[in-house]
Coordinates of C-alpha atoms in Angstrom, one line a residue:
M208 CA 37.9 -110.7 -172.9
R209 CA 36.6 -112.7 -175.9
Q210 CA 36.5 -111.0 -179.3
L211 CA 34.0 -111.6 -182.0
Q212 CA 35.1 -110.9 -185.6
H213 CA 33.7 -109.3 -188.8
G214 CA 36.3 -110.3 -191.4
A215 CA 39.5 -108.9 -190.0
V216 CA 37.8 -106.4 -187.7
R217 CA 36.5 -107.2 -184.3
T218 CA 32.9 -106.2 -183.7
A219 CA 32.3 -107.1 -180.1
I220 CA 34.2 -107.8 -176.9
Y221 CA 32.9 -110.0 -174.1
D222 CA 33.9 -108.4 -170.9
A223 CA 33.9 -111.3 -168.3
G224 CA 34.4 -108.9 -165.5
R225 CA 31.2 -107.0 -166.3
G226 CA 29.5 -110.1 -167.6
R227 CA 28.3 -108.5 -170.8
L228 CA 29.0 -108.3 -174.6
E229 CA 30.2 -104.8 -175.5
I230 CA 29.9 -103.6 -179.1
V231 CA 32.9 -102.4 -181.0
R232 CA 31.8 -99.8 -183.5
V233 CA 34.2 -99.1 -186.4
V234 CA 35.1 -95.7 -187.7
Y235 CA 36.5 -95.2 -191.2
S236 CA 38.1 -91.9 -192.0
D237 CA 39.9 -90.1 -194.8
E238 CA 41.6 -86.7 -195.2
M239 CA 41.2 -84.1 -197.9
G240 CA 42.1 -80.5 -198.5
V241 CA 45.8 -81.3 -198.3
A242 CA 47.0 -79.8 -201.6
E243 CA 49.1 -76.6 -201.5
M244 CA 46.2 -74.5 -202.8
D245 CA 43.6 -75.7 -200.3
R246 CA 42.6 -73.3 -197.6
I247 CA 40.9 -75.9 -195.4
T248 CA 41.9 -79.3 -194.3
V249 CA 39.2 -81.8 -193.5
V250 CA 39.2 -85.3 -191.8
A251 CA 35.9 -86.9 -192.4
A252 CA 34.7 -90.2 -190.8
I253 CA 31.7 -92.5 -190.8
M254 CA 30.9 -94.9 -187.9
M255 CA 29.2 -98.3 -188.2
N256 CA 28.0 -101.3 -186.2
L257 CA 29.3 -103.7 -188.8
D258 CA 27.1 -106.6 -187.8
V259 CA 24.0 -104.5 -188.2
Q260 CA 24.7 -101.9 -190.9
W261 CA 27.5 -103.1 -193.2
K262 CA 25.7 -105.6 -195.3
A263 CA 23.1 -103.0 -196.5
V264 CA 25.8 -100.4 -197.0
E265 CA 28.0 -102.7 -199.0
T266 CA 25.1 -103.9 -201.1
D267 CA 24.0 -100.3 -201.9
L268 CA 27.6 -99.3 -202.9
K269 CA 28.1 -102.4 -205.0
N270 CA 24.9 -101.7 -206.9
I271 CA 25.9 -98.1 -207.6
V272 CA 29.5 -99.0 -208.7
A273 CA 28.1 -101.7 -210.9
E274 CA 26.3 -99.1 -213.0
M275 CA 29.2 -96.7 -213.3
P276 CA 31.4 -96.4 -216.4
S277 CA 34.9 -97.6 -215.5
D278 CA 36.4 -94.2 -216.1
Y279 CA 34.2 -92.8 -213.4
L280 CA 36.2 -94.9 -210.9
V281 CA 39.9 -94.6 -210.0
G282 CA 41.7 -97.5 -211.5
G283 CA 38.4 -98.7 -212.9
T284 CA 37.2 -99.9 -209.4
E285 CA 37.7 -97.3 -206.7
L286 CA 34.9 -94.9 -205.8
K287 CA 36.3 -91.4 -205.2
G288 CA 34.5 -88.2 -204.5
A289 CA 37.0 -86.0 -206.5
R290 CA 36.7 -88.2 -209.6
L291 CA 32.9 -87.9 -209.6
L292 CA 33.0 -84.1 -209.0
K293 CA 35.4 -83.8 -211.9
K294 CA 33.0 -85.8 -214.1
I295 CA 30.1 -83.6 -212.9
R296 CA 32.0 -80.4 -213.8
K297 CA 32.6 -81.8 -217.2
Q298 CA 28.9 -82.5 -217.5
K299 CA 29.4 -86.2 -218.0
P300 CA 26.2 -88.3 -218.1
R301 CA 24.8 -89.6 -214.8
A302 CA 27.8 -88.3 -212.8
A303 CA 25.7 -86.2 -210.5
E304 CA 23.2 -89.1 -210.1
F305 CA 26.0 -91.4 -209.0
L306 CA 27.4 -89.0 -206.5
I307 CA 23.9 -88.3 -205.0
R308 CA 23.1 -92.0 -204.7
S309 CA 26.5 -92.6 -203.0
L310 CA 25.8 -89.8 -200.5
R311 CA 22.4 -91.2 -199.8
V312 CA 23.9 -94.5 -198.6
P313 CA 25.0 -93.4 -195.1
V314 CA 21.8 -91.3 -194.7
N315 CA 19.5 -94.2 -195.7
N316 CA 21.4 -96.6 -193.5
C317 CA 21.6 -94.3 -190.4
V318 CA 25.4 -94.1 -190.6
P319 CA 26.6 -91.0 -188.7
I320 CA 29.1 -88.7 -190.4
F321 CA 31.7 -86.7 -188.5
Y322 CA 34.3 -84.2 -189.6
G323 CA 37.1 -82.0 -188.2
A324 CA 38.1 -79.0 -190.3
V325 CA 41.0 -76.6 -189.9
D326 CA 41.6 -73.3 -191.5
R327 CA 45.3 -73.5 -192.5
A328 CA 45.9 -69.8 -192.6
G329 CA 44.4 -69.4 -189.2
L330 CA 46.5 -72.2 -187.8
G331 CA 49.5 -70.4 -189.2
R332 CA 48.5 -67.2 -187.5
R333 CA 48.1 -69.1 -184.2
V334 CA 51.6 -70.6 -184.6
R335 CA 53.2 -67.3 -185.4
R336 CA 51.5 -65.7 -182.4
D337 CA 52.4 -68.4 -179.9
G338 CA 55.9 -68.9 -181.3
F339 CA 55.8 -72.7 -181.3
G340 CA 54.4 -75.6 -183.2
S341 CA 54.1 -76.0 -187.0
A342 CA 51.7 -74.8 -189.6
D343 CA 52.6 -77.3 -192.3
V344 CA 50.0 -79.6 -193.9
N345 CA 50.8 -82.4 -191.4
A346 CA 49.9 -80.1 -188.5
S347 CA 46.6 -79.2 -190.2
K348 CA 45.9 -82.9 -190.8
Y349 CA 46.7 -83.7 -187.1
A350 CA 44.5 -80.9 -185.8
A351 CA 41.6 -81.9 -188.1
F352 CA 42.0 -85.6 -187.1
D353 CA 42.0 -84.7 -183.4
M354 CA 38.9 -82.5 -183.8
C355 CA 37.1 -85.3 -185.6
M356 CA 38.1 -87.8 -183.0
A357 CA 37.0 -85.6 -180.2
T358 CA 33.5 -85.3 -181.8
V359 CA 33.2 -89.1 -182.2
R360 CA 34.3 -89.5 -178.6
Q361 CA 31.7 -87.2 -177.2
Y362 CA 29.0 -88.8 -179.4
V363 CA 29.8 -92.3 -178.2
Q364 CA 30.2 -91.5 -174.6
T365 CA 26.9 -89.6 -174.5
L366 CA 24.7 -91.7 -176.7
L367 CA 26.4 -95.1 -176.7
P368 CA 28.0 -95.5 -173.3
G369 CA 29.9 -98.8 -172.8
D370 CA 30.5 -99.2 -176.6
H371 CA 34.0 -99.3 -177.9
V372 CA 35.5 -97.7 -181.1
L373 CA 38.1 -99.1 -183.5
W374 CA 39.5 -96.5 -185.9
I375 CA 40.6 -97.3 -189.4
A376 CA 42.0 -94.4 -191.4
D377 CA 43.0 -94.3 -195.1
D378 CA 46.7 -94.9 -195.5
A379 CA 48.1 -91.6 -194.3
G380 CA 51.8 -92.0 -195.0
S381 CA 53.6 -89.3 -193.0
S382 CA 50.5 -88.6 -190.9
E383 CA 50.6 -92.1 -189.2
P384 CA 52.8 -91.0 -186.2
T385 CA 50.7 -87.9 -185.4
F386 CA 47.4 -89.8 -185.9
K387 CA 48.5 -92.5 -183.5
Q388 CA 49.6 -89.8 -181.0
S389 CA 46.0 -88.4 -181.1
V390 CA 44.5 -91.7 -180.4
K391 CA 46.9 -92.2 -177.5
F392 CA 46.0 -88.8 -176.2
H393 CA 42.3 -89.6 -176.1
Q394 CA 43.0 -93.1 -174.6
E395 CA 44.7 -91.3 -171.7
K396 CA 41.3 -89.9 -170.7
V397 CA 42.1 -86.2 -171.4
F398 CA 40.7 -83.8 -173.9
A399 CA 42.0 -80.3 -174.7
T400 CA 39.7 -77.4 -175.3
G401 CA 39.9 -75.2 -178.4
D402 CA 42.5 -73.0 -176.6
L403 CA 44.8 -76.0 -176.3
D404 CA 45.7 -75.1 -172.7
V405 CA 42.8 -76.5 -170.5
I406 CA 42.6 -80.2 -169.7
T407 CA 39.4 -81.9 -168.7
H408 CA 39.4 -85.5 -167.4
F409 CA 36.8 -88.0 -168.6
V410 CA 35.8 -91.3 -166.9
D411 CA 36.6 -93.7 -169.8
S412 CA 37.9 -93.6 -173.3
P413 CA 35.9 -95.6 -175.9
F414 CA 38.9 -96.0 -178.2
V415 CA 40.5 -99.5 -178.4
D416 CA 44.0 -100.3 -179.6
T417 CA 45.7 -97.7 -181.8
V418 CA 44.6 -96.2 -185.1
Y419 CA 44.8 -98.7 -188.0
F420 CA 45.5 -97.8 -191.6
G421 CA 43.8 -99.3 -194.7
A422 CA 44.1 -99.0 -198.4
S423 CA 41.1 -97.2 -199.8
H424 CA 41.1 -99.2 -203.0
E425 CA 40.5 -102.3 -200.9
S426 CA 37.7 -100.8 -198.7
R427 CA 34.3 -99.6 -199.8
A428 CA 33.9 -98.1 -196.3
L429 CA 37.0 -95.9 -196.7
Q430 CA 35.8 -95.0 -200.2
L431 CA 32.4 -93.9 -198.7
A432 CA 34.3 -91.8 -196.1
D433 CA 36.2 -90.2 -199.0
V434 CA 33.0 -89.4 -200.9
C435 CA 31.4 -87.7 -197.9
G436 CA 34.6 -85.9 -196.9
T437 CA 35.2 -84.6 -200.4
V438 CA 31.8 -83.0 -200.6
I439 CA 32.2 -81.6 -197.0
C440 CA 35.6 -80.1 -198.0
E441 CA 34.2 -78.6 -201.2
Y442 CA 31.3 -77.1 -199.3
L443 CA 33.5 -75.6 -196.7
H444 CA 35.6 -74.1 -199.4
G445 CA 32.5 -72.3 -200.7
K446 CA 32.2 -74.1 -204.0
E447 CA 28.8 -73.2 -205.4
D448 CA 28.1 -76.6 -206.9
A449 CA 28.9 -78.4 -203.7
R450 CA 25.9 -77.2 -201.7
E451 CA 23.5 -79.4 -203.6
F452 CA 25.5 -82.5 -202.7
Y453 CA 26.2 -81.4 -199.2
D454 CA 22.5 -81.0 -198.6
V455 CA 22.1 -84.7 -199.3
I456 CA 24.1 -85.6 -196.2
R457 CA 23.5 -82.5 -194.1
K458 CA 21.1 -84.2 -191.7
G459 CA 23.5 -87.1 -191.2
V460 CA 26.5 -84.9 -190.4
I461 CA 26.8 -84.9 -186.6
T462 CA 29.1 -81.9 -186.6
E463 CA 27.0 -79.9 -189.1
G464 CA 27.4 -76.2 -188.7
P465 CA 30.7 -75.3 -187.1
V466 CA 33.2 -73.1 -189.0
P467 CA 36.7 -74.6 -189.5
W468 CA 38.9 -74.5 -186.4
F469 CA 41.2 -71.4 -186.3
S470 CA 39.1 -69.5 -189.0
D471 CA 38.5 -66.7 -186.5
E472 CA 42.1 -66.5 -185.4
P473 CA 43.2 -62.8 -185.6

């Protein structure tokens, strides 16, 4: 197979056996809701055809960031959802405008948004009931990541058959082994139902390689995933001021509507 490149990321594979060029779509994901006080853990992701969509997305984000005061950005350069929400709650000038404009970027450029969400208390009840596994924050991140990945997989296999997916997550530290385990699981052409005990076989897996990790301060795409995910997480936590911002991306959220996994666990 011959690979085409977009910077350091391959964007297409020529399959000589099939005699066709197959697109590699790139997913960028980030995790949030991992503090001790958080009830819900979220892994949010955006997916792009870099050759078609990235230039417009990058230009939009650069224009927004260029207008921001440096203290609205982490380290003076990095776009982060939590920083903007903090400024909004302090009623800082234009903070809400900057967040809304950032959230409009994926919607305006037809970039789909996905997320997996896990109710940490519900996961704990499931673990205690079944007597195995773990309910720590890493377990919540793994479950949310797996749920997000499963949704991306279904979307691609149904609407973009033949396309491949390369996954880049924000540097996850201790989550790296479990995230890579999830990718391997889906590459082995199996998918577990919500009850974790029924296996269904699929024809092909769209995921290529393993999950890669990037530094968000070096990637506007990861920063955009963070902004979307932060708003989703705040919305799922029931924060009143989050609804206005979630409504900006609602139509672009492929998984819009489901309650967090394990939230109905008795």
